[in-house]
Coordinates of C-alpha atoms and ligand atoms in Angstrom, one line a residue:
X1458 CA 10.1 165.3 44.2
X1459 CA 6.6 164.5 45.5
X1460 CA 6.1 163.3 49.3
X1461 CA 2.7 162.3 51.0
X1462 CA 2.5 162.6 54.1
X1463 CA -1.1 161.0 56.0
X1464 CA -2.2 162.0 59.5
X1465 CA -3.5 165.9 60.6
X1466 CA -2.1 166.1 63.9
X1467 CA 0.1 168.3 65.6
X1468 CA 2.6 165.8 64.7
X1469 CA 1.6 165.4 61.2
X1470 CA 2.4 169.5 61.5
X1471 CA 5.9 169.3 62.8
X1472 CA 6.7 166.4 60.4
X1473 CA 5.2 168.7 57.0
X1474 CA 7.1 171.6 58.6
X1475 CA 10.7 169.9 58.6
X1476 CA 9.7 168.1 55.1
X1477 CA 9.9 171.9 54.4
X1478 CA 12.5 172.9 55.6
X1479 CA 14.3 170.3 53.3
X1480 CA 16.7 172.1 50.3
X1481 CA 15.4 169.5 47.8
X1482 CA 12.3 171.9 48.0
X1483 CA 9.8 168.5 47.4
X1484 CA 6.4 169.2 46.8
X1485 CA 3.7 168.1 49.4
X1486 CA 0.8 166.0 49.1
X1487 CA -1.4 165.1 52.3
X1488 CA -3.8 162.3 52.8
X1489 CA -5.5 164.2 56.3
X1490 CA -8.7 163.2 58.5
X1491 CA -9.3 166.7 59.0
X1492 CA -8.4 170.1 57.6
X1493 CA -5.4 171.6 59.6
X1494 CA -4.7 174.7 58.2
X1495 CA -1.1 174.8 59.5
X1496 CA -0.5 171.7 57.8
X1497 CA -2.4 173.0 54.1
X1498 CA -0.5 176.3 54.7
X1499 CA 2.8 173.9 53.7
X1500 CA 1.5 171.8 51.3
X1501 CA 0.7 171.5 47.5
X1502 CA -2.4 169.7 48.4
X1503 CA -4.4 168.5 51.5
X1504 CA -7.6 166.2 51.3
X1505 CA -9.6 164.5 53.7
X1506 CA -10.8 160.9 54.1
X1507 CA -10.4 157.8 56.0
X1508 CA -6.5 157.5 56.4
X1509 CA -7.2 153.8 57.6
X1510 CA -9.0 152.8 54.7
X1511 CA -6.8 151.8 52.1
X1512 CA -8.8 151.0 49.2
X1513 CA -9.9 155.2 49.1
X1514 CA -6.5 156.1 49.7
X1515 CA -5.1 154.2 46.9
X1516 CA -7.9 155.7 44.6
X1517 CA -6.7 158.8 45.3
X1518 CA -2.9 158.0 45.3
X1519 CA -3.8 156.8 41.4
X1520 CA -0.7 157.6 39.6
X1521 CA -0.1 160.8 41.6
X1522 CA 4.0 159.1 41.8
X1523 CA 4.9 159.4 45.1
X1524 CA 8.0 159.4 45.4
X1525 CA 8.0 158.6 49.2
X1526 CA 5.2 158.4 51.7
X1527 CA 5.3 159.2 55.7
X1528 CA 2.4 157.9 58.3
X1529 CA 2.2 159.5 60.9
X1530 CA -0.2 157.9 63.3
X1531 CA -0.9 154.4 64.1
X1532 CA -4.0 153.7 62.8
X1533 CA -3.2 153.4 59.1
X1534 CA 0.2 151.0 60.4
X1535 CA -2.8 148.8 61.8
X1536 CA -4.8 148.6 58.8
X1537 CA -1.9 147.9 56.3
X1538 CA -1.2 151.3 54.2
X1539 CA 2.3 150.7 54.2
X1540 CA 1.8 147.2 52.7
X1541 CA -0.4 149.1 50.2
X1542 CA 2.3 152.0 49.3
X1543 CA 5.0 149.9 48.8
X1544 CA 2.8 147.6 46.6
X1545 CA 2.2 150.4 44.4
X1546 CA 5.9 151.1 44.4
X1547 CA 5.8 154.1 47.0
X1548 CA 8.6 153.7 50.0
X1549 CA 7.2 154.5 52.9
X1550 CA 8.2 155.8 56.2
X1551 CA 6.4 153.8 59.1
X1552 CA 6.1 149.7 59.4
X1553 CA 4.1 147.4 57.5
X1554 CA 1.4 145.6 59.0
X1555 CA 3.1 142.5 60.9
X1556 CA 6.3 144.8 62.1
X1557 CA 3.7 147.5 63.4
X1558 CA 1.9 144.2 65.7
X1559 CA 5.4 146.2 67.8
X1560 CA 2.5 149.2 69.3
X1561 CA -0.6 147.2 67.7
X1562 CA -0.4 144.1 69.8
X1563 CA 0.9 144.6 73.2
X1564 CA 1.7 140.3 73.2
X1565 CA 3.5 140.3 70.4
X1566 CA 5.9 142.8 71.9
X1567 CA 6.7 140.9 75.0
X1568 CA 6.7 137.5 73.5
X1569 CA 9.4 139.1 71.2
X1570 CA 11.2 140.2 73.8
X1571 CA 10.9 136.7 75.5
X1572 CA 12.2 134.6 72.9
X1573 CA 14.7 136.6 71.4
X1574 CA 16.5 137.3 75.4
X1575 CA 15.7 141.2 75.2
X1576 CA 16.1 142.5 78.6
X1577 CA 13.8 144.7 80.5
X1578 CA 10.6 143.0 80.2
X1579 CA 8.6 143.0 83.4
X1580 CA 6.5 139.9 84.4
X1581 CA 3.7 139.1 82.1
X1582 CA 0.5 136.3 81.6
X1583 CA -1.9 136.6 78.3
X1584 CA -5.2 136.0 78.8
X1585 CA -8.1 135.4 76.5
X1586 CA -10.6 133.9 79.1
X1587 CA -10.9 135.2 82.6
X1588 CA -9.3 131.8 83.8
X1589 CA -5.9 132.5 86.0
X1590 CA -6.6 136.4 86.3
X1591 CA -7.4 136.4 89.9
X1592 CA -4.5 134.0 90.9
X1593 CA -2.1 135.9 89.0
X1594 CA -2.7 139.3 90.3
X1595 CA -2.8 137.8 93.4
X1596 CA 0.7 136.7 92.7
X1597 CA 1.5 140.5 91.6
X1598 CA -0.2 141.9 94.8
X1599 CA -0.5 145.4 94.7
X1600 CA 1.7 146.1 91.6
X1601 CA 0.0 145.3 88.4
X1602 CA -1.2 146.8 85.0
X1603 CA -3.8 145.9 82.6
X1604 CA -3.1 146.4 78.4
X1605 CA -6.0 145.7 76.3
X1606 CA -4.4 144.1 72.8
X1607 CA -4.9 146.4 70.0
X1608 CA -5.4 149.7 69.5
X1609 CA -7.9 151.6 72.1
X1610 CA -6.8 155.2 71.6
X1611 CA -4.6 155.7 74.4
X1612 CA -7.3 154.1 76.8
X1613 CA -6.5 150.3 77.0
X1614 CA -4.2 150.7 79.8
X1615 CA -4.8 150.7 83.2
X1616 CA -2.6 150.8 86.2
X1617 CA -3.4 149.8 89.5
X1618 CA -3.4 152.4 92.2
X1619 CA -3.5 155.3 89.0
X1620 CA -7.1 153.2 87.5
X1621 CA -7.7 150.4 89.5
X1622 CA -8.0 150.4 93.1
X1623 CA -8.7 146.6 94.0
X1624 CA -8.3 143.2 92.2
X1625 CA -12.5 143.1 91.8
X1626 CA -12.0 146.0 89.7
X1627 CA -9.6 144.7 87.8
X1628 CA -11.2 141.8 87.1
X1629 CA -14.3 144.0 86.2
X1630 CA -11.9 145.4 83.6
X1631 CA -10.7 142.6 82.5
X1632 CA -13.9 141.1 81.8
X1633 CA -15.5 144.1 79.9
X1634 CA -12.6 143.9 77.8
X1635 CA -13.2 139.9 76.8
X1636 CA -17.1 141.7 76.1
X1637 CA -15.6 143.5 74.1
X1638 CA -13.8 140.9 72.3
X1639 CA -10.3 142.3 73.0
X1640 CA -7.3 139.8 74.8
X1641 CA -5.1 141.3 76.9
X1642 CA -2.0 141.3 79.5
X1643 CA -1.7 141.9 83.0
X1644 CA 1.9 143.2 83.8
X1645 CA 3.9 143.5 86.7
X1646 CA 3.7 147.3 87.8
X1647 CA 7.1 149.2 87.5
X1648 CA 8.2 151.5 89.7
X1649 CA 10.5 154.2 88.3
X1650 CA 10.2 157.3 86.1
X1651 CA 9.3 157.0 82.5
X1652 CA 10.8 158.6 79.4
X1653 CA 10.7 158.1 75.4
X1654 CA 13.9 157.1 73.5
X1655 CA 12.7 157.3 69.5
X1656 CA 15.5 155.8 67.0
X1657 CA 15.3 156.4 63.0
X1658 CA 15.3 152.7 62.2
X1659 CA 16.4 151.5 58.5
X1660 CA 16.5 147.8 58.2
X1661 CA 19.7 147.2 59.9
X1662 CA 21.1 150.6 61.0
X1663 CA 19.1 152.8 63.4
X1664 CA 20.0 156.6 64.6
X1665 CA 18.9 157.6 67.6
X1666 CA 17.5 161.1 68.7
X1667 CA 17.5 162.6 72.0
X1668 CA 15.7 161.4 75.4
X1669 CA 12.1 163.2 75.7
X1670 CA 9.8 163.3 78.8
X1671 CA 6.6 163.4 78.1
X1672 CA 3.3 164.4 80.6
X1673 CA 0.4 162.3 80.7
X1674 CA -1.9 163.1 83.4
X1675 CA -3.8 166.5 82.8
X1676 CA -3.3 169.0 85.4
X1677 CA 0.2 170.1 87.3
X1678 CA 1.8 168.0 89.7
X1679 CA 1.0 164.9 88.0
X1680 CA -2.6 165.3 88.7
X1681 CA -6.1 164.1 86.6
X1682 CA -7.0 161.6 84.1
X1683 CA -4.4 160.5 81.9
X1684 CA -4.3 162.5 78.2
X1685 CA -2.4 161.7 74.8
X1686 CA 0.3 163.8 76.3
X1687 CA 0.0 167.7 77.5
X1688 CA 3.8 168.4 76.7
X1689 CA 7.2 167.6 76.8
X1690 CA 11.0 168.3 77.2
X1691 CA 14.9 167.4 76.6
X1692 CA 18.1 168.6 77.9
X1693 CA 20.9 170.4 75.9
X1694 CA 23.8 167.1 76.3
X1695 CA 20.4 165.2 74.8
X1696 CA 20.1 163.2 77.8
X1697 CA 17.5 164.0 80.9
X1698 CA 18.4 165.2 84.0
X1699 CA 17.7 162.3 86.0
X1700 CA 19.0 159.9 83.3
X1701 CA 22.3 158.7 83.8
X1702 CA 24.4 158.3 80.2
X1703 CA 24.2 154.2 81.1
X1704 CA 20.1 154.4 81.1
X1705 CA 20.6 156.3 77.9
X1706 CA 22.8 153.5 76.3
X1707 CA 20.3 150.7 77.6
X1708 CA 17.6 152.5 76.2
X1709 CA 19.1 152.7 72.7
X1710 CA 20.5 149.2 73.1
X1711 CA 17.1 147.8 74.0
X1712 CA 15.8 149.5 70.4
X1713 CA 18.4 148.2 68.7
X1714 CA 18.2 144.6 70.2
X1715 CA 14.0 144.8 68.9
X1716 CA 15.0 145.9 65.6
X1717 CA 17.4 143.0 65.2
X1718 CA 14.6 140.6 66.7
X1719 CA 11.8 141.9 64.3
X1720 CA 14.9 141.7 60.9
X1721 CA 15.3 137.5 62.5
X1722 CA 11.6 136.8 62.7
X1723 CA 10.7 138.9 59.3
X1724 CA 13.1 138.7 57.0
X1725 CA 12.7 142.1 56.2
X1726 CA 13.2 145.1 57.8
X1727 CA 11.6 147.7 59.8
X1728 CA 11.3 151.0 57.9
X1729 CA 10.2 154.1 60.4
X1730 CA 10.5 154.8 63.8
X1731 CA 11.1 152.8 66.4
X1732 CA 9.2 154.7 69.9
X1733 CA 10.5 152.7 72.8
X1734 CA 8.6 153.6 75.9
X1735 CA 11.1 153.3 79.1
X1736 CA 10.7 153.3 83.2
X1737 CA 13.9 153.9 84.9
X1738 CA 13.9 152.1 87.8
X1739 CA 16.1 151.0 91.1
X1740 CA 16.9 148.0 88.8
X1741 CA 17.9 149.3 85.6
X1742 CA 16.0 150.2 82.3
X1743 CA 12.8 148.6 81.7
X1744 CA 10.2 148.5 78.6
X1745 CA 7.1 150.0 79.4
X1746 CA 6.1 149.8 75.6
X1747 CA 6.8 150.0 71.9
X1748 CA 5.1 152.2 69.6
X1749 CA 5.8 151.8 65.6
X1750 CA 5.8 155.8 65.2
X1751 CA 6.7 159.6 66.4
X1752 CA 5.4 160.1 69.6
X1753 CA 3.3 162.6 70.1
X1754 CA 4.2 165.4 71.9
X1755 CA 7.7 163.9 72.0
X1756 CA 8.4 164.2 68.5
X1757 CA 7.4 168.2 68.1
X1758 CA 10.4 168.7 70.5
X1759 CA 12.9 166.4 68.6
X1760 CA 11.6 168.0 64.8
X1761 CA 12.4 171.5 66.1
X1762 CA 15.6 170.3 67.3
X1763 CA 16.5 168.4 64.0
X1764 CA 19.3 169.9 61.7
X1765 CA 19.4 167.4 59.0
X1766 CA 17.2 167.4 56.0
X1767 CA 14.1 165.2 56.7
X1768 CA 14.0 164.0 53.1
X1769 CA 17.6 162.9 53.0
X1770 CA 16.6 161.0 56.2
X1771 CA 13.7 159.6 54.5
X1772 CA 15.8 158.8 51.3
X1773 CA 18.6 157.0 53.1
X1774 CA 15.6 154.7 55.9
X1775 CA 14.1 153.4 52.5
X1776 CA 16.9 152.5 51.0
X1777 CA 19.3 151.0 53.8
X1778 CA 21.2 153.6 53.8
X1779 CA 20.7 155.4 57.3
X1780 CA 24.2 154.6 57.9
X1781 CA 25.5 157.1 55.8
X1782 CA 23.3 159.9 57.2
X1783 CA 24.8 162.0 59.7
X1784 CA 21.9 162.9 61.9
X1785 CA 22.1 166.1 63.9
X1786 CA 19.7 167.7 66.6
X1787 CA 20.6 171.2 67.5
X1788 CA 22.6 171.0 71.2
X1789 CA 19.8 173.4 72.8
X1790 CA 17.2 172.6 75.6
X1791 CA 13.6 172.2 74.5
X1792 CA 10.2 172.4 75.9
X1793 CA 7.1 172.0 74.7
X1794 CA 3.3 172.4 75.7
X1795 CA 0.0 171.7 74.5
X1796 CA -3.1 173.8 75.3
X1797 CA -6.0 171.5 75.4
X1798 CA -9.7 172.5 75.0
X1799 CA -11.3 172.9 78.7
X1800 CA -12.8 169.9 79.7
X1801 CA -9.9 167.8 78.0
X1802 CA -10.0 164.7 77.5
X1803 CA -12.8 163.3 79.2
X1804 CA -15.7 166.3 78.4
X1805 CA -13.6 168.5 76.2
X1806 CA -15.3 172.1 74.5
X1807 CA -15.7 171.7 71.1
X1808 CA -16.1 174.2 68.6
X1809 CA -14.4 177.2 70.3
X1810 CA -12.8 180.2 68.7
X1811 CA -9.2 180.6 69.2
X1812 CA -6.7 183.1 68.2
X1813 CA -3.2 182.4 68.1
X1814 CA -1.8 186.1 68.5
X1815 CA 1.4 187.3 67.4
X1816 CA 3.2 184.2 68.7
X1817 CA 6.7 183.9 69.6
X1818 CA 7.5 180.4 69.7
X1819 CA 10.3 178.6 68.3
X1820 CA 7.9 176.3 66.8
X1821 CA 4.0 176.1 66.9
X1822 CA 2.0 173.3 65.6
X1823 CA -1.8 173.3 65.3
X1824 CA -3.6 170.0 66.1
X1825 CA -6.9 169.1 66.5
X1826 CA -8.4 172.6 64.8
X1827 CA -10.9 173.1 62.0
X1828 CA -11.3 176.4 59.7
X1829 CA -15.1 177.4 59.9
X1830 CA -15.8 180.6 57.8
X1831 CA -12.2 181.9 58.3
X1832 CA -11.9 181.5 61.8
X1833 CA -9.9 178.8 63.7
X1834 CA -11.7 176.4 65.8
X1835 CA -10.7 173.9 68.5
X1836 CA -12.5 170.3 67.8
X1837 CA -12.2 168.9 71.0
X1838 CA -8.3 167.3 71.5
X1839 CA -5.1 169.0 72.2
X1840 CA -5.3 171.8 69.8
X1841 CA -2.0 174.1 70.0
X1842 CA 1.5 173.2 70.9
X1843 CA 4.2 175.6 71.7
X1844 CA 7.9 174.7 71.7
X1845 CA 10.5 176.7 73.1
X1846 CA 14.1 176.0 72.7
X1847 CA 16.9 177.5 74.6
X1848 CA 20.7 176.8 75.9
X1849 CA 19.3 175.8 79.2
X1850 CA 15.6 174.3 80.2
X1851 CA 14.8 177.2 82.3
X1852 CA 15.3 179.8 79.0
X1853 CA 13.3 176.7 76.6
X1854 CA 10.4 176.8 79.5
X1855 CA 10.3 180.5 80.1
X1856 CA 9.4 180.8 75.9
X1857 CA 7.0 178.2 75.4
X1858 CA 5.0 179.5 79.1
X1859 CA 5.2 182.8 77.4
X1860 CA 4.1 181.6 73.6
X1861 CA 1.4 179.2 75.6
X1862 CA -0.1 182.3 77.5
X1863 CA -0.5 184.3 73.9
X1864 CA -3.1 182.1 72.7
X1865 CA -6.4 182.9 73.3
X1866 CA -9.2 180.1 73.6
X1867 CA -11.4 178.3 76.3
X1868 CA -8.3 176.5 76.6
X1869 CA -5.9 175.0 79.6
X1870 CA -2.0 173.8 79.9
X1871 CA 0.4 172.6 82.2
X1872 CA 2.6 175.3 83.5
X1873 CA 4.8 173.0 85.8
X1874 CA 6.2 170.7 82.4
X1875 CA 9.5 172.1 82.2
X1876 CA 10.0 174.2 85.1
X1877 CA 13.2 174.0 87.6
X1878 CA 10.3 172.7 90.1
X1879 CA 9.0 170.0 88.3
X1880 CA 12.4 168.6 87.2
X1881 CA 13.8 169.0 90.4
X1882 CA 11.6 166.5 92.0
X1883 CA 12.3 164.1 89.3
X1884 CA 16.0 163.9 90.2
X1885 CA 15.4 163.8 93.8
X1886 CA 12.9 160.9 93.0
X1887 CA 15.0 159.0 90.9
X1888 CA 17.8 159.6 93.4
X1889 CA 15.8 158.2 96.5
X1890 CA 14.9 155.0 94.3
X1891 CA 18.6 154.4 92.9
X1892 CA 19.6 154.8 96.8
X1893 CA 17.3 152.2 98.5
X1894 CA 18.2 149.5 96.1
Ligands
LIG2477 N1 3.6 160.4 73.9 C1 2.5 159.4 73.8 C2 2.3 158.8 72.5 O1 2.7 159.4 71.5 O2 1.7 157.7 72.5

């Protein structure tokens, strides 16, 4: 059996090392924008090139007979390389182009939401003019977001009090975004705690994996410029400690509810993963966002975690069969952390040696690294992640800290993600919140 997989991410990494972990022992083919040697370690073949153009891709796809295909990022979902696969005959892992408008277009996600009566939408106004910005964020007051439509790589978000301290510079915002062509939405601000809920969705049936948290902001204590993510945890019952088993069960019925709304408007359905982005709040579960892929760092916690073979998963999502897979994740705590080039993200080192060490991990995965004359290099994003796993959180954190510290490199992480500290003020905040309701 022959898989491609396309993306060269740490992601990209955890998803070629559970294709390999598979018993049907396929052989793997990646489509990569840059050599990761922990990725070429695992496969048959690895070659570079623009993963979002698909003309090349196909080229080189020829009549290499795929028999499945994974995307790992979203870029190639926007540009239509699932529409291109399955042309060729190739089922693929990861939406099509109009199902993916679910991360690529932040207004089709809430108008779906609107008309199909999905809960947990927050207030909302499109714009493609500045007309009506001002008097609706005056309507918001102090409690509103801006989301650039499309893709902006992580940046098109910004939050006020986190990136925007006054209307005037939201509406500065606003407008360099209509220079720069883009439409957007200005959101009501939620006020909760956030966490990812990822379901395996196959047309009709989705299976859904454990709750992560991720970490956005760069330095500990929640702290710095926002990043792609510098690491990550879940609990052993698969829940989060200050996640109730209802928020849990909202979360999953909110994915399910989008799936079912995308199958009504489409006719067809959605193939991948579904990534829903949740706040808990004093008033329930709401949707921060959709994405139409693994999240990243999320997803190196849940494919450490996973028991069942990857490819049966794959097999059984293509052909609307996920209901007869019986998923498993292992019932163990997990925590991972990224070290990040200094700098990261907004002047990050590139170039940098870095040695990995005897590392004792449960997992690591190599992201964005190059191989120059033998020697691994850091090129300038989160370059290493660590995941521990463990029968409680304190045991997961206490091996990823100590994998994290092995690796040598004009490099930083987060010590706080997954510590008794961290966590503890999480349940205390949700607790507060729940209380003054
Ligand atoms: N965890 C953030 C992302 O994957 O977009």
């Amino acid at each position: 059996m022959k898989i491609l997989l396309i993306g060269s991410g740490a992601r990209e990494h955890a998803l070629a090392a559970a294709i390999n972990r598979s018993p049907q022992k396929p052989d793997l083919y990646v489509y990569a924008s840059s050599m990761n040697p922990g990725i070429a370690d695992i496969a048959v073949d690895l070659v570079t090139g623009d993963i979002t153009d698909g003309d090349t891709l196909m080229a080189w796809v020829g009549r290499r007979k795929f028999d499945y295909a994974v995307i790992g990022p979203e870029a190639p979902l926007e540009t239509g390389v699932a529409d291109r696969l399955w042309q060729a005959g190739i089922p693929v892992i990861g939406p099509t182009k109009d199902l993916a408008q679910l991360e690529t277009s932040k207004l089709f996600t809430r108008e779906l939401l609107v008309k199909h009566d999905i809960g947990g939408c927050p207030r909302f106004k499109s714009f493609d003019s500045i007309t009506g910005v001002k008097e609706f964020l005056e309507e918001l007051g102090d409690l509103y977001v801006v989301k650039a439509n499309g893709l902006m790589g992580g940046k098109g978000v910004k939050v006020a009090g986190d990136h925007l301290h006054s209307h005037a510079e939201a509406i500065e915002y606003c407008e360099s975004l209509l220079e720069q062509k883009a439409t957007f939405v200005i959101e009501e601000k939620m006020i909760g705690l956030e966490f990812s809920v990822m379901s395996f969705c196959g047309g009709k049936t989705l299976a859904h994996m454990p709750a992560v948290q991720d970490h956005k902001r760069a330095f500990e204590g929640e702290e710095g410029p926002n990043t792609g993510g510098m690491g990550s945890y879940s609990d052993v019952d698969h829940g989060l400690p200050f996640l109730s088993a209802t928020d849990i069960l909202e979360a999953q019925q909110l994915n399910e509810a989008v799936a079912k709304a995308l199958m009504a408007d489409f006719g067809k359905g959605y193939k991948g993963i579904i990534y829903g982005g949740f706040m808990a709040t004093a008033d329930g579960v709401k949707i921060v966002e959709y994405n139409a892929r693994f999240g990243d760092p999320e997803c190196l916690n849940l494919l450490t975690l996973l028991e069942t073979d990857m490819v049966e998963i794959f097999q059984t999502i293509t052909a609307d069969e996920l209901d007869t897979a019986e998923i498993r994740f292992s019932p163990k705590a997990s925590v991972c952390k990224y070290a990040v080039p200094k700098g990261y993200p907004d002047k990050p080192l590139k170039g940098f040696p870095i040695e990995l060490g005897e590392n004792q991990a449960d997992a690591l995965y190599l992201g964005a690294v190059d191989l120059k004359e033998g020697q691994l290099v850091g090129t300038g994003s989160r370059t290493v992640a660590v995941v521990g796993l463990g029968d409680t959180l304190p045991e997961a954190e206490e091996i990823a800290e100590t994998a994290i510290n092995q690796i040598k490199g004009d490099l930083f992480h987060r010590k706080d993600i997954g510590t008794q500290a961290l966590i503890g003020t999480r349940i205390n905040t949700m607790r507060v919140l729940r209380k003054s309701h």
